[in-house]
Coordinates of C-alpha atoms in Angstrom, one line a residue:
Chain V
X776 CA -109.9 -14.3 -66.4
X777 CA -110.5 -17.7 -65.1
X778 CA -107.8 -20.1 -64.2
X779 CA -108.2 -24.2 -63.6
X780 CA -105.5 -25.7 -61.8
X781 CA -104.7 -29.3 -63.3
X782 CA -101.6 -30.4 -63.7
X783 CA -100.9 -27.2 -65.7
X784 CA -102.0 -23.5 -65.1
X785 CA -104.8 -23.2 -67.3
X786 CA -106.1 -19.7 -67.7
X787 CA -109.2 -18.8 -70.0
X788 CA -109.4 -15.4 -71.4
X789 CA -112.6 -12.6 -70.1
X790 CA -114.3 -13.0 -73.4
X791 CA -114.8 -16.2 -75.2
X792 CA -117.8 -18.0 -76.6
X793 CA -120.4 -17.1 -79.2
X794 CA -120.6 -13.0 -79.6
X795 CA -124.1 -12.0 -80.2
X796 CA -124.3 -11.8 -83.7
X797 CA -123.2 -15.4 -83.9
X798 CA -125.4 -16.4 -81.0
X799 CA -128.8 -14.7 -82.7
X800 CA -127.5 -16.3 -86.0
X801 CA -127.4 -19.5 -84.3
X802 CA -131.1 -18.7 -82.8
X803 CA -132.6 -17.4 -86.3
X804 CA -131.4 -20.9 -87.8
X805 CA -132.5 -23.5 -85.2
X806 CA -136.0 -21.6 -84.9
X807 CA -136.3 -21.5 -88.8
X808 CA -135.6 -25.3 -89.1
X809 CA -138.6 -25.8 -87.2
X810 CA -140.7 -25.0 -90.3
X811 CA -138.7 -27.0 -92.3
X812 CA -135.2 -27.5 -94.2
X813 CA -132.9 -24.4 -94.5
X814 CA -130.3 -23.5 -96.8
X815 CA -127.5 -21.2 -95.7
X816 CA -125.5 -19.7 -99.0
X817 CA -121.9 -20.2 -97.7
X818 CA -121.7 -21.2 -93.9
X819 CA -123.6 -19.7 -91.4
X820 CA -120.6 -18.5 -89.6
X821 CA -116.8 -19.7 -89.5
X822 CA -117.1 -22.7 -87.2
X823 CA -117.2 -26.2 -88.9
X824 CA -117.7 -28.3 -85.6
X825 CA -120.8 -25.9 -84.8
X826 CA -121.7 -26.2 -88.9
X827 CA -121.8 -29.8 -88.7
X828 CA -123.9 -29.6 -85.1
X829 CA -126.6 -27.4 -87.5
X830 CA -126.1 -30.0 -90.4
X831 CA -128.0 -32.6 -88.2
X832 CA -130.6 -30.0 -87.7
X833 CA -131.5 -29.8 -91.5
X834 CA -129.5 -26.7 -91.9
X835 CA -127.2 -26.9 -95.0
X836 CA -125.0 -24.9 -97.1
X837 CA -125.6 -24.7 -100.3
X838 CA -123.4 -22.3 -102.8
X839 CA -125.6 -20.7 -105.3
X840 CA -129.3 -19.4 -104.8
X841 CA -129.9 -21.8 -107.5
X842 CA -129.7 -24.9 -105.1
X843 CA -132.1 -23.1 -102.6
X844 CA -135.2 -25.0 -102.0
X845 CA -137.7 -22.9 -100.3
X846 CA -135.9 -20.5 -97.5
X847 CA -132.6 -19.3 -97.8
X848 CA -131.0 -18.1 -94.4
X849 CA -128.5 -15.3 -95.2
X850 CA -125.2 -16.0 -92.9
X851 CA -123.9 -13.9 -90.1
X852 CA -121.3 -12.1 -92.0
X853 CA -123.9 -10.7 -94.8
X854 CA -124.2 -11.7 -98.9
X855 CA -123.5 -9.0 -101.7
X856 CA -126.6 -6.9 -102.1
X857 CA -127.6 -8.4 -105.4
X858 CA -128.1 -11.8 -103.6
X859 CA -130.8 -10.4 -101.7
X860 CA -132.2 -8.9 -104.5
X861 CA -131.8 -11.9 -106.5
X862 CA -133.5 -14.1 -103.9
X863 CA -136.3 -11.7 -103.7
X864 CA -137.1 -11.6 -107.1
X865 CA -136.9 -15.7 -106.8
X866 CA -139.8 -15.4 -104.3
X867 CA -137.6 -16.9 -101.8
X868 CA -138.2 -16.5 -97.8
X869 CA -135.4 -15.0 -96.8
X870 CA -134.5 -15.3 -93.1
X871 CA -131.8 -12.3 -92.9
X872 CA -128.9 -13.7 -90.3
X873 CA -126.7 -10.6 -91.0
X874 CA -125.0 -9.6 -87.9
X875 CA -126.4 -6.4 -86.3
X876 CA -122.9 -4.7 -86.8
X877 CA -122.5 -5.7 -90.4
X878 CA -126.0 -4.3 -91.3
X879 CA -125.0 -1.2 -89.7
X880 CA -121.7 -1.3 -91.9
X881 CA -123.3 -1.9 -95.0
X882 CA -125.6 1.5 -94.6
X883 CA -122.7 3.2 -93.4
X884 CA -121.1 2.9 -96.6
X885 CA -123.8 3.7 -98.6
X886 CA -124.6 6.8 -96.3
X887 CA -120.8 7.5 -96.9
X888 CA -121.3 7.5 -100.6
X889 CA -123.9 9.3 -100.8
X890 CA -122.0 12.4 -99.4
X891 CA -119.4 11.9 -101.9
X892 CA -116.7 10.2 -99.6
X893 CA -114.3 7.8 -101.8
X894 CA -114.4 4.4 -99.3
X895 CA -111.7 2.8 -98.0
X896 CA -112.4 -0.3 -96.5
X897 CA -109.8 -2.0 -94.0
X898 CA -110.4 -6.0 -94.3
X899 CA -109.7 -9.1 -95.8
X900 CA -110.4 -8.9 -99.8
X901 CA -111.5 -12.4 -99.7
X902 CA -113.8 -12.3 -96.4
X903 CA -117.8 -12.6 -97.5
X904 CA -118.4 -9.3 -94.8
X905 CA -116.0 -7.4 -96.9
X906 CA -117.5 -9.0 -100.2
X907 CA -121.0 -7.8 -99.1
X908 CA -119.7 -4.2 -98.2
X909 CA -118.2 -3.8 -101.1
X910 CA -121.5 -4.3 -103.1
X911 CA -123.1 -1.6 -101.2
X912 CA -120.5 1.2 -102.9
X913 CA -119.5 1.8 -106.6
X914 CA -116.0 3.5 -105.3
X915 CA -114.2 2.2 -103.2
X916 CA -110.6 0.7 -102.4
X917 CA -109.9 -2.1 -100.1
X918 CA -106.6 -1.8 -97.8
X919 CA -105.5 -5.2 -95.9
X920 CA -102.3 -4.6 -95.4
X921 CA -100.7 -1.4 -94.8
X922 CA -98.6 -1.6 -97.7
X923 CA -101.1 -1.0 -100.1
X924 CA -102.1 2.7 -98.8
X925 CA -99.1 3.8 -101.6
X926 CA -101.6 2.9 -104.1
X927 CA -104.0 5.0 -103.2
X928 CA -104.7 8.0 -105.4
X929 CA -105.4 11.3 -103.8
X930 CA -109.3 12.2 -103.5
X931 CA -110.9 15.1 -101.9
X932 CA -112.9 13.3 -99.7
X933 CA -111.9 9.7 -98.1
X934 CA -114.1 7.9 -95.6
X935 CA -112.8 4.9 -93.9
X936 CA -114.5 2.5 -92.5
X937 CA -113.5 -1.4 -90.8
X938 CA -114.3 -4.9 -91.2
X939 CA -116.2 -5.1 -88.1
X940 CA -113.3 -7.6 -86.5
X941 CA -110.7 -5.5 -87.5
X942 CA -107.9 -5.5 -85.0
X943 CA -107.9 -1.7 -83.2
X944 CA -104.3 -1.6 -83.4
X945 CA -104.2 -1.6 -87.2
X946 CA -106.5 1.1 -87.3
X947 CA -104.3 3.4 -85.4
X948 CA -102.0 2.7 -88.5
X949 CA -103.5 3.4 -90.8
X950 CA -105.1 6.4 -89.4
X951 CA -102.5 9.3 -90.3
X952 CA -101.4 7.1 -93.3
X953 CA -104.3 7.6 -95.5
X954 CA -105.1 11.2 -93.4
X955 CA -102.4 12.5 -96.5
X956 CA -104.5 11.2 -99.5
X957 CA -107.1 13.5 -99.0
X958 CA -108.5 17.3 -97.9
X959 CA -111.4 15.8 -96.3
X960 CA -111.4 12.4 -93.8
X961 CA -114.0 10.9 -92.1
X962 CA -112.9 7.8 -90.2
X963 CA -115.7 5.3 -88.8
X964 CA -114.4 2.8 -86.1
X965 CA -117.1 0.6 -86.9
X966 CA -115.2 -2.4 -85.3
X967 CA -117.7 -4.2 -82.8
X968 CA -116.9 -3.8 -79.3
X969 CA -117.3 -7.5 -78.9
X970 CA -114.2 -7.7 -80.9
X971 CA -112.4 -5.1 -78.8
X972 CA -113.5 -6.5 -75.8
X973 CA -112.3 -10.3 -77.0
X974 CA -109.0 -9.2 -78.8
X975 CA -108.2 -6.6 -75.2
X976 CA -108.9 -10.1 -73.3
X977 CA -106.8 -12.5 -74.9
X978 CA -104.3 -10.0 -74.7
X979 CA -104.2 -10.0 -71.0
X980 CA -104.2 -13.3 -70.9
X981 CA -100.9 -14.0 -73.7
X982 CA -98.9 -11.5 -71.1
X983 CA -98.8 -14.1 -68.6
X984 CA -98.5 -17.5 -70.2
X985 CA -95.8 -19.3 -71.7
X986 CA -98.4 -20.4 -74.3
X987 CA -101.7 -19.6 -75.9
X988 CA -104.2 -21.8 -77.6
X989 CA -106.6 -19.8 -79.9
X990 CA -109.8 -21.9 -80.5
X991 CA -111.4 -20.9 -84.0
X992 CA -112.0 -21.9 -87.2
X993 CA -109.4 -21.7 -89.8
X994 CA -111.4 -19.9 -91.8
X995 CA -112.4 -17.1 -89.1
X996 CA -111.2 -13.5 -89.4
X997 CA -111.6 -12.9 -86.0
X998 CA -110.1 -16.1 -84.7
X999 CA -106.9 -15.5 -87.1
X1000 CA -106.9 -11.3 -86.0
X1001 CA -106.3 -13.1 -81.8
X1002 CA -104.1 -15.3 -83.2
X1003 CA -101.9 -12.3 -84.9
X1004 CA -102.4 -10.2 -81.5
X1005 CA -101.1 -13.0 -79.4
X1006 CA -98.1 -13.9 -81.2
X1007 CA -96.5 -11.3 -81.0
X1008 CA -96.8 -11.6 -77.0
X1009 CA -95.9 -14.9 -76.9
X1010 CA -96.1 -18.7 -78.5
X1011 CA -99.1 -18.8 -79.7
X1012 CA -101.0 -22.0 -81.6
X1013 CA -104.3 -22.0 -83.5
X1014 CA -106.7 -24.8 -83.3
X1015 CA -110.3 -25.6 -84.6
X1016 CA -110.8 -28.8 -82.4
X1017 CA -109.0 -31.0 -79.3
X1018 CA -107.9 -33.2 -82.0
X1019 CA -105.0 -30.7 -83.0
X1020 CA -103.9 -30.4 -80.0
X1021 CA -100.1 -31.7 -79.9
X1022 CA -98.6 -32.9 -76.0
X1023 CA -95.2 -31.8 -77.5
X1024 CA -96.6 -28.1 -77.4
X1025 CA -97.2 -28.2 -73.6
X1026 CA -93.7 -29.4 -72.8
X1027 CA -92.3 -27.3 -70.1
X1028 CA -94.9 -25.1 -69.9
X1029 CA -96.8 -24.2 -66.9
X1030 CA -99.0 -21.5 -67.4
X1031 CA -101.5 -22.1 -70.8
X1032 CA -103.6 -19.1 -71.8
X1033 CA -107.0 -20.0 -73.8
X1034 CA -108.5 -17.6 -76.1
X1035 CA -111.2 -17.9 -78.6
X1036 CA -113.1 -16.8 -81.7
X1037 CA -116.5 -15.3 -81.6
X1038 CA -118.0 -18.5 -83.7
X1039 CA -116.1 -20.7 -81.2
X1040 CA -118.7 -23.0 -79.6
X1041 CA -118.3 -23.0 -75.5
X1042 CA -118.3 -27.3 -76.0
X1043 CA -115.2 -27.1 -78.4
X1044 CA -113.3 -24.7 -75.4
X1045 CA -114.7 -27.4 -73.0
X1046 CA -112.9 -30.2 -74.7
X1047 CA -109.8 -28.5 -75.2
X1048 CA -109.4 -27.3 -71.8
X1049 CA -109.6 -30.7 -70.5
X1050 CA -107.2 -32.4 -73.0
X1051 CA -104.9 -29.9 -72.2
X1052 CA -105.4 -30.9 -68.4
X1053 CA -104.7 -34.3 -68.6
X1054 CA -101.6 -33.9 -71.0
X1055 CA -98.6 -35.0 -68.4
X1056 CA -95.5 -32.5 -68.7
Chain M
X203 CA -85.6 30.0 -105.2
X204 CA -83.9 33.2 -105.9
X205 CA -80.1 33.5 -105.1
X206 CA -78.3 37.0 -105.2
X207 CA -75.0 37.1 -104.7
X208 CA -73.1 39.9 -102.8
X209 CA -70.6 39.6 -99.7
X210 CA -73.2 37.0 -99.0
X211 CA -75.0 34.2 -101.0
X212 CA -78.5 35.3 -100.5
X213 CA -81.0 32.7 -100.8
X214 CA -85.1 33.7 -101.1
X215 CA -87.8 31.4 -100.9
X216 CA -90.0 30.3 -103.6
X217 CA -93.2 31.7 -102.2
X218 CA -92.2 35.5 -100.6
X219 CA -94.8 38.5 -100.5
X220 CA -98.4 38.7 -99.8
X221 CA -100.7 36.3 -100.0
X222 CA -104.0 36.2 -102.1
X223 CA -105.9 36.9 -98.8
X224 CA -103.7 39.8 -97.8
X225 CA -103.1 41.7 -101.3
X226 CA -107.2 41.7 -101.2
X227 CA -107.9 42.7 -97.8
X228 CA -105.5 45.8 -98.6
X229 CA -106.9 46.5 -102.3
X230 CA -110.3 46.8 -100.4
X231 CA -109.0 48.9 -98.0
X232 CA -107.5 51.3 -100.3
X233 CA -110.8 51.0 -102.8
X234 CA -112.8 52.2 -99.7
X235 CA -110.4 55.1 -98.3
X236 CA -111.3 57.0 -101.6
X237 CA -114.6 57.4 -100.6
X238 CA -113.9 58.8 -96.9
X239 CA -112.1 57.7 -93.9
X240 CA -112.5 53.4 -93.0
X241 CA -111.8 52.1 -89.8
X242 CA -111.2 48.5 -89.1
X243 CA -111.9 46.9 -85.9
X244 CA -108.3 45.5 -84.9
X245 CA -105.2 46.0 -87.4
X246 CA -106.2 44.7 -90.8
X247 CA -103.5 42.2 -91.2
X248 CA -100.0 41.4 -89.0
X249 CA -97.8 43.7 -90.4
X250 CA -96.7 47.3 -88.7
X251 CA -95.0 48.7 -91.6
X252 CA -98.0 48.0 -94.0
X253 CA -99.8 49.2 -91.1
X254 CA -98.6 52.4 -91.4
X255 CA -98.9 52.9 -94.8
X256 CA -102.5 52.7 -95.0
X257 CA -102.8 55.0 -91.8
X258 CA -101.0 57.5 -94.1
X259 CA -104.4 57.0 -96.2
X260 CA -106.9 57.3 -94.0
X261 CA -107.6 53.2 -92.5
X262 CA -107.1 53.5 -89.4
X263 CA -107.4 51.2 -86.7
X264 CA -109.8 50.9 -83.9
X265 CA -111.1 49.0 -80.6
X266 CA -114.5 48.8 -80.6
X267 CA -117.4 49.3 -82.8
X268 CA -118.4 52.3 -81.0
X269 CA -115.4 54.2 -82.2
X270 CA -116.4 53.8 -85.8
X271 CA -117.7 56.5 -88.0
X272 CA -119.6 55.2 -91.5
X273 CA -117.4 52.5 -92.9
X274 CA -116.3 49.3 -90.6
X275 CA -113.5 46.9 -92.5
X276 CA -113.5 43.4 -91.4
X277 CA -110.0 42.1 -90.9
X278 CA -108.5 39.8 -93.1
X279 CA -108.8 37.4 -89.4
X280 CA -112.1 38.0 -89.8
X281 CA -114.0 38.8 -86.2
X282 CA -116.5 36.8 -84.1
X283 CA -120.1 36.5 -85.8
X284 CA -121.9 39.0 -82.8
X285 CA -119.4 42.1 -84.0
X286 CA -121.1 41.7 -87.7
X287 CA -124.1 41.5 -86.1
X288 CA -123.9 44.8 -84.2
X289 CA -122.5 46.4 -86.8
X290 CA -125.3 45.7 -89.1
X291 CA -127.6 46.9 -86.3
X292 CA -125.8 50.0 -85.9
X293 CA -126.4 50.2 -89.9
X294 CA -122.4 50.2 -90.5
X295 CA -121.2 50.4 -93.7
X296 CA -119.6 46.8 -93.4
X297 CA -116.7 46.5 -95.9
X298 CA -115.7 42.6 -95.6
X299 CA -111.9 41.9 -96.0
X300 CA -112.2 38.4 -94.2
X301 CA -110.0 35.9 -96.4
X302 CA -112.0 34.1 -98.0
X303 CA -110.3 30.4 -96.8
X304 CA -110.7 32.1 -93.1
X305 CA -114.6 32.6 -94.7
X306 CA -115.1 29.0 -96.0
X307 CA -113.5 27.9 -92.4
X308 CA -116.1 30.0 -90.7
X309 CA -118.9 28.0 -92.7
X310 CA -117.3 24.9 -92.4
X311 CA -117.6 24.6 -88.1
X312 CA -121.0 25.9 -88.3
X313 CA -122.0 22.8 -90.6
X314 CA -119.7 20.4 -88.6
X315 CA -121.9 21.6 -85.6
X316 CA -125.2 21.1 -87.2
X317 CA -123.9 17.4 -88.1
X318 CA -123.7 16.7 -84.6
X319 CA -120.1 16.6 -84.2
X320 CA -117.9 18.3 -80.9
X321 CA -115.8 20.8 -82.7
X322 CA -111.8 20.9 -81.8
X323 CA -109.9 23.7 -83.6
X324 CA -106.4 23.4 -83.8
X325 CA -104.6 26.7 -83.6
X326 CA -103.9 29.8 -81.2
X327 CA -106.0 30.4 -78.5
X328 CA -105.4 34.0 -78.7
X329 CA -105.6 34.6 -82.1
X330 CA -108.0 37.0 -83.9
X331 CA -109.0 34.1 -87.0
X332 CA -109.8 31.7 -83.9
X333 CA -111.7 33.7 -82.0
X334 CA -113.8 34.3 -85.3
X335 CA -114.3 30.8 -85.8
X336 CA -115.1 30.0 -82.5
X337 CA -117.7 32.4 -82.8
X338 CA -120.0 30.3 -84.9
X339 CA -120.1 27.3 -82.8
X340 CA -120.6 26.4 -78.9
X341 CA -119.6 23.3 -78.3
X342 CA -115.6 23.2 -79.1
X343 CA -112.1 23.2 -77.4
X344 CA -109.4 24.9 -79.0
X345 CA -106.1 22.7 -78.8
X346 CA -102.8 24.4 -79.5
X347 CA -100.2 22.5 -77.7
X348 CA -100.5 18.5 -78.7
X349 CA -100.3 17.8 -74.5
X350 CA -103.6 19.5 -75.0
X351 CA -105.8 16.2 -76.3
X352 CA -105.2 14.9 -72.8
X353 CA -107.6 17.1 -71.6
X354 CA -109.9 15.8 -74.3
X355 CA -112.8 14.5 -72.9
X356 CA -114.3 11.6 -75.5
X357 CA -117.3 12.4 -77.7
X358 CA -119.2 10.3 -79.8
X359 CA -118.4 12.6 -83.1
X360 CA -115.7 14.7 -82.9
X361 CA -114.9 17.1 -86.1
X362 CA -111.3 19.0 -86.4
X363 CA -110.4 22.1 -88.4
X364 CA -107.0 24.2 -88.6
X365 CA -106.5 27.6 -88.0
X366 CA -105.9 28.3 -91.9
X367 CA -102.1 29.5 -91.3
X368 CA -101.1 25.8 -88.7
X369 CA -98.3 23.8 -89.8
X370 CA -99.2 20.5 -91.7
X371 CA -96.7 18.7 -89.1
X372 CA -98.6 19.4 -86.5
X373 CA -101.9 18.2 -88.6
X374 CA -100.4 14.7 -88.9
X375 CA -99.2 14.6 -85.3
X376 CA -102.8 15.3 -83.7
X377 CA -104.6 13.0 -85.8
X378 CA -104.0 10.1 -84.4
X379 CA -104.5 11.4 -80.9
X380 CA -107.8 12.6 -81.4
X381 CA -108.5 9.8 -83.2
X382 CA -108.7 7.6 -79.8
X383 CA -111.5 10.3 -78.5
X384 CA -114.1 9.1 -80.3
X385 CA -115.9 6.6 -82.6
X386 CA -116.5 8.5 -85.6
X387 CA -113.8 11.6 -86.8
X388 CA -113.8 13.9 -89.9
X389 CA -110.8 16.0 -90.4
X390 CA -111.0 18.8 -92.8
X391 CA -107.7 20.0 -93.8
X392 CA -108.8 23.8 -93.6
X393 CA -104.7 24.8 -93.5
X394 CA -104.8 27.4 -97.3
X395 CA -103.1 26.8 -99.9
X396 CA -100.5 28.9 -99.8
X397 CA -99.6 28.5 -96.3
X398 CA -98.3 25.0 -97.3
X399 CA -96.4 26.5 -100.0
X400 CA -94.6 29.0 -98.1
X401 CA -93.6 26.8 -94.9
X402 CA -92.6 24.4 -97.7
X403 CA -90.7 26.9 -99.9
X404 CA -89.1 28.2 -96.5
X405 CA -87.9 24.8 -95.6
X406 CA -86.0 24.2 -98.7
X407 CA -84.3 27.4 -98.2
X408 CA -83.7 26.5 -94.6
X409 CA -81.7 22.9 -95.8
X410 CA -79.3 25.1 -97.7
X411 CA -78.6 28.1 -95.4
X412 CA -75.9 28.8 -92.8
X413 CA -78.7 31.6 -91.2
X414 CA -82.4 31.8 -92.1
X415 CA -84.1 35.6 -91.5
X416 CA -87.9 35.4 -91.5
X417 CA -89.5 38.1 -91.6
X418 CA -93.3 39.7 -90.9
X419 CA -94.8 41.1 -87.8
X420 CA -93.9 40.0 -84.4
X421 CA -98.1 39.3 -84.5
X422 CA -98.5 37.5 -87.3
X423 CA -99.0 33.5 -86.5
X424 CA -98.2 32.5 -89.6
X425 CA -95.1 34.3 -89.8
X426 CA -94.1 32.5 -86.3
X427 CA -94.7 29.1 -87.7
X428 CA -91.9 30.0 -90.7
X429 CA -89.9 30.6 -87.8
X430 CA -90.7 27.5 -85.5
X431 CA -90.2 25.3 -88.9
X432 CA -86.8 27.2 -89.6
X433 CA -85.6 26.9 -86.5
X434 CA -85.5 22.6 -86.3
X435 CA -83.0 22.9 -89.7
X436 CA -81.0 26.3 -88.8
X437 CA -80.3 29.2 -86.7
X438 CA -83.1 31.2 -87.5
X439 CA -84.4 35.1 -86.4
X440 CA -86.9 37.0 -86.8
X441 CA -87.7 40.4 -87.8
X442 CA -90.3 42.8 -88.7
X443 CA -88.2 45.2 -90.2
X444 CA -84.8 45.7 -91.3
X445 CA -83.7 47.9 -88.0
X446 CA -83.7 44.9 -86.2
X447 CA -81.1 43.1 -88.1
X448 CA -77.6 42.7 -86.6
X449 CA -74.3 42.5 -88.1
X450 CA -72.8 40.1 -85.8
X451 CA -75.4 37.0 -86.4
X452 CA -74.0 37.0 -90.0
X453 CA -70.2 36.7 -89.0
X454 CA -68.7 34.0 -91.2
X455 CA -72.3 32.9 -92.7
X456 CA -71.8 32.7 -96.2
X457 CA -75.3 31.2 -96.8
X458 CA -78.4 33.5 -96.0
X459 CA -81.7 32.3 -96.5
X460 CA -84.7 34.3 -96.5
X461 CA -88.5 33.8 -95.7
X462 CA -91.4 36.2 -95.0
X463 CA -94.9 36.0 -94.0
X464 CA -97.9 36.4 -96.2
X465 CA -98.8 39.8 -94.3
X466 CA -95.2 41.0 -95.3
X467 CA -94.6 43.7 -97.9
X468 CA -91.9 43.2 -100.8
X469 CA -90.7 47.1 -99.8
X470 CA -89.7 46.0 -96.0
X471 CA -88.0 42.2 -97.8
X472 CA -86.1 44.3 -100.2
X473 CA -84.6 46.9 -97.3
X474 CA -83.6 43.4 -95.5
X475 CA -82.2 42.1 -98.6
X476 CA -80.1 45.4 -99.6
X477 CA -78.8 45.6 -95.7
X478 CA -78.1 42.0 -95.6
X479 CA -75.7 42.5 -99.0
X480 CA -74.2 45.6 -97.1
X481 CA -72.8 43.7 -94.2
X482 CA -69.3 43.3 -93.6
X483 CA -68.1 40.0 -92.8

């Protein structure tokens, strides 16, 4: 943990800035712009500030293969299976951005399958990691909250698996909850340890400040997963830019804990760090 | 549940007598003992009445493999993998009376092994089924007592069986404790059948009774799990025999519930039952 004494106590979590997946995704995109323009199909990863940074660059997001000119870069949270296979049989140059972790995830399932396990996935229906995943496996049931484990039938054989920035906390739950729907479980804590690491770290910090800034996009899993973690230590506010920030937040408060998302840029922290410096009490 | 009514409301459980394990581990015996004498290494199953009864015909019970004549009978515990070895070198006649869930256990570690994962078996130490099991693999800890896991050490691929006669409880409590201790864990609910329908056929007796009377050998584990489940709803004792009840535990106890193990013959439940109806208040 690092702290900056201004006029408040500002103290920035272990882990923060880019994990690696999102930092080679980054990489794979500025070196393929080189050779031209690039389309990404959805946004390269859940950070609009950094999206708009790669925008300049000739990187764009387009929505359908359709719209693709020449090279299509597949985002860091991977595509359904049948996009690749789609964009193959287009001819397309595919530049695969897929986080290691998710890649791993997706032939985990499949392996999983193929012994005859029933999936479970834990993660966010509407999240494009889950999305791909799901495409890997014909049967499968996704569990987000743990509410829905009632309806899940009973099956011989359940494997289990996690969004890669699943909170480990959740897992725990669920766990011995779904152990009862089968004879057979095999559990795979295929959450990235960057995520452990990050959500163990902002943790730590949210124990000793009176408030906590999580820096993300809106639209990240793992950036809303801190955010959950954190308030339920203490006051905790979610913002994508300096912009957001409110001086009414900061009233009173001494000791300001920063955490961030693994798409968080270290130039958005930058500027929210100092804004929150020079905010008077 | 079976209720007879004498001085006292007597209350049986659902599932009472041998189990499918037990009645064929004794029809073999009896099959064999026509041809000649059989001796089985270790008593065939936990009970010393039924014990005795075979004796009468000829099975009789021995120490070690040297003490055997033509015919060896494998124990309904089954035994360690190098005693069926040695027997077969010593050209035994090997009569196998291993249950055949205790069986499919033994096959199940040894494929859990040759998948890579650390085996933990959940059940007694001491225990003539574990040792069997633990036969067949060599990297393992036996865990009995949940403070056990502590001692845990953490292993990439960890797989967990049951001891066929543990208590489901105790499945759903170590779960999530060995969960922690690694990154990837199958469970295989190897706990049979009938087991969970006798501890559950014993605990709805239990609910209703003033005094619950297990009964099966002294030996027998899963007779002593009856007990230890009894015991959290009721007073509970246990006997082998019916010499061992006393008149004074069922002073002004209307309700009697009774359970037995699945090594427990119906001749030694109905003596318990007849004395049981005898008793003055």
């Amino acid at each position: 943990m690092k702290t900056i004494k201004t006029k408040k106590n500002i103290m920035i979590a272990k882990s923060i800035g880019f994990c690696y997946g999102v930092r080679r995704a980054i990489e794979l995109a500025e070196e393929s712009s080189k050779g031209g323009k690039v389309n990404t199909l959805g946004p390269l990863i859940h950070n609009p500030s950094e999206i708009k940074r790669l925008e300049k660059k000739g990187i764009t997001k387009v929505d359908s293969l359709d719209d693709v000119k020449d090279s299509v870069l597949i985002r860091a949270h991977g595509v359904p299976d049948s996009i690749i296979r789609r964009a193959e049989k287009m001819k397309l140059n595919i530049i695969d951005a897929t986080c290691p972790n998710v890649k791993k995830l997706q032939k985990i399932v499949k392996g999983l399958e193929k012994e005859g396990y029933f999936l479970v996935i834990v993660g966010e229906k509407d999240h494009p990691e889950v999305k791909g995943i799901m495409s890997y496996v014909e049967n499968f049931q996704i569990i987000d909250d743990l509410d829905e484990i009632k309806k899940l039938d009973f099956h011989e054989k359940i494997g289990v698996v996690f969004q890669t920035t699943q909170n480990h906390e959740k897992l725990e739950k669920i766990v011995p909850l779904i152990r009862k729907k089968c004879n057979e479980l095999k559990i795979k804590d295929t959450i990235c340890p960057a995520t452990t690491h990050r959500q163990k770290a902002a943790k730590d910090v949210a124990k000793k400040s009176d408030l906590m800034i999580v820096i993300g996009g809106f639209n990240s899993g793992n950036t809303k997963r801190l955010v959950q973690i954190c308030s339920k230590i203490v006051n905790t506010k979610h913002v994508e830019t300096d912009k957001q920030l409110k001086g009414s937040w900061f009233k009173g408060k001494e000791n300001i804990g920063i955490a961030a998302g693994a798409s968080t840029p270290d130039y958005v922290i930058k500027k929210i760090v100092e804004r929150i410096g020079n905010f008077d009490d």
